């Protein structure tokens, strides 16, 4: 038959055949004549779930005829805050509905393309043994429905996706999901199962650019996606949408990558995968894994027990994807802390690296300085020219910008970590030493008001001017009940010079 | 129905399409200069380019008002009377009634949910024909300001923005679309369109090999033999055409007519 021009008679004959085949598409051959042992299997409607949920484990011990009804819908939805995108979906979500069948099941698959769709779609299930994985048999025009049947021969976790040209655009619009073919013996029992898929989006605008975004073909061809996300949008698994678990529970994640191009270095910050079934296969081949590589159009099954409470962050450990493109999710674990497994923060102290040693040489100079500076204060006419109040005011600004974080706004410090300045015998006993400490810092044990504090203060000689140091010390020596003379810039300068 | 009533209804339909949009005469035609069409996919023995003679093409896709005139004059193409052989159950489904497009199908918006058979019958009734794939693709390759839209960035942006947008419930008037280099509107940006030989999509044209052809090259395999695997819009049109049967209708598929040069 000449395919270019159908004669009217041939066209009619062809149409008649079509109608007989229930207006099916492609080379619709009518329902397959199943042998009695298959025909007589119990018929079951597949439970489909939207991510991050997974249908319940299959408990039956024998095969069934499982009917899957999956609807293709083209929908506008949120890709990120203020950013919209037209998603083409299997079942209305990205990734598409999770399908769960059992090894040996006969699956009757219906793909229904919603009448409002702009495009034809199909489905290539990697769980299918047959040309195109079902793609040719499910090629469906808008407002039509296709049916095909396959036997789930191989157990495993399989990606499915639309395979209509241009396929990178179909997948890049969200047309992927997963089907689990449970092995006959089932999977080990766990407390929680979740469904997470990574995929990237090639938007015309850059990351975070607000408004309706369209698919950017050039970025797709160059593999430069502004978005790489889990479960179809930035923030799909954070806040009140985070995955949850309780301490002591065993968690399984069915993780896949839809792509269309970018693979994943899947990692959960603060967790170790106790068990990994790499590439979604059925053989447990690895234990105690930090990061597992997941190919585009591939999957992995990971399992771990959560031992301590807190938030565990799911990332693609190719980290600009997590930091700049959205590949982040959260698992929130509730329950009692176990400080043996994880203590939480025990100490936070300032670390200065190498610091000038406050040795005996400095101590000798201290005595000399003390006499000199005391004399200078008395003889310096500038001191009398400055009002102490103005200095206190300026010094307060310095203090509240720099010193208060450790010594606290009320000058009381933090018990056993940062020494108090208010009523501090150590401070008030030696004005010269005070200048020196501000300039050069201080580390090691000191005794303040009878208590020993072993901490460290950074040097401020390059941060503050002489006048600022004089001001802040004047403030400190005249606040919270402290009383003392004003410090002068010259005093500070003299000390600075002597120390160098 | 009397000829007079038909004529009156046609006039009414045209009047409905008219107000405030004098610039667009729905049945106006534009000349598409002769050129070459490069098939998206071809076998090794096919020519890389197919010469296309100059022809006339409707400036706009056929509107609901125009199609109303057609079904008014041809009762067998009304929704309630059409044969299922020639149009599926969704034929004109968004119309309010047989002779009443209604609010979902404004008179000046393109008619959709029409089958290839119906489109062909309309063209014959109008004294025209459907364009071939080669003619349609040649016309659609024009940009806004250049004969070749591949070099027209504004045109490509608009094209891909439209491709990525879902089908609106109510389509925009044909006059809302910016005319292209040849003065033709809406080859992209409004609806998909039937072509006369739509069912040759994915077929090389070598008739005796038809049964042995890999018609269904999906996934990455879809780009085997493609002249330009980066022309996603062409792939989408081809995918749509190859998904269709002649009786099919969709909510975003209309048509326009062509004519040989006088």
XYZ file of C-alpha atoms in Angstrom, chain A residues 1-6 12 14-15 18-19 23-27 74 76 86 88 115-120 122 135-136 139 141-142 144 161 163-169 214-215 217 221, chain B residues 84-86 88 90 117 160-167 192 196-197 199-200 203 205 207 210 216 218-220 230-232 235-236 239-240 242-252:
90
model
C 0.000 0.000 0.000
C 1.300 3.402 -0.904
C 1.603 5.329 2.329
C 1.628 8.756 0.737
C -1.824 8.770 -0.754
C -4.551 6.493 0.421
C -12.310 3.475 4.231
C -8.411 1.121 6.940
C -10.777 3.200 9.031
C -9.519 0.915 13.179
C -12.995 1.232 14.538
C -10.283 3.398 17.776
C -6.941 2.437 19.194
C -3.721 4.029 18.035
C -0.723 2.660 16.288
C -1.045 -0.890 15.139
C -0.036 18.868 31.298
C 1.213 24.581 35.327
C 4.411 23.770 32.586
C 3.921 17.277 31.710
C -8.132 15.792 26.332
C -6.595 19.131 27.330
C -3.107 17.887 26.452
C -1.316 19.686 23.684
C 0.882 16.765 22.741
C 0.880 13.037 22.203
C 3.738 7.499 25.603
C 6.626 3.215 24.077
C 5.321 2.201 20.676
C 1.831 6.266 21.832
C -2.828 11.354 20.994
C -4.428 13.989 23.249
C -7.078 9.173 23.757
C 9.464 7.956 31.294
C 9.713 8.559 25.091
C 7.992 10.788 22.571
C 10.285 12.938 20.450
C 11.813 15.308 21.404
C 12.314 13.088 24.434
C 14.667 15.420 26.367
C 11.874 18.003 26.412
C 9.539 27.970 29.435
C 11.821 25.169 28.309
C 16.281 24.086 24.173
C 21.440 20.630 24.544
C -17.993 8.124 13.565
C -15.918 6.880 10.668
C -14.930 10.443 9.903
C -14.309 10.700 16.768
C -14.730 14.574 20.676
C -11.719 14.224 7.131
C 9.255 27.703 22.414
C 7.293 29.714 24.940
C 4.125 28.607 23.168
C 5.213 24.986 22.867
C 5.778 24.830 26.610
C 2.427 26.349 27.557
C -0.672 24.235 28.146
C -3.707 24.588 25.932
C -1.454 22.602 15.738
C -2.999 16.722 3.855
C -0.381 13.974 4.112
C -0.033 10.138 7.913
C 3.334 10.053 6.169
C 7.450 7.136 6.905
C 8.085 7.602 1.377
C 6.314 2.669 -0.533
C 6.446 0.601 4.422
C 8.274 3.971 16.090
C 11.180 6.493 20.428
C 13.426 7.851 23.132
C 16.971 8.648 21.980
C 18.082 20.247 17.811
C 14.912 21.300 15.970
C 12.636 20.299 18.838
C 10.005 16.812 16.371
C 6.939 17.862 18.314
C 5.257 13.334 16.944
C 1.785 14.825 16.978
C 2.295 10.418 13.777
C 0.091 9.951 16.856
C -3.062 10.812 14.934
C -5.642 8.912 12.983
C -7.671 10.736 10.349
C -10.807 10.642 12.492
C -9.057 11.996 15.587
C -9.672 15.416 17.077
C -7.864 17.256 19.862
C -8.400 20.474 21.780
C -5.391 22.103 20.151
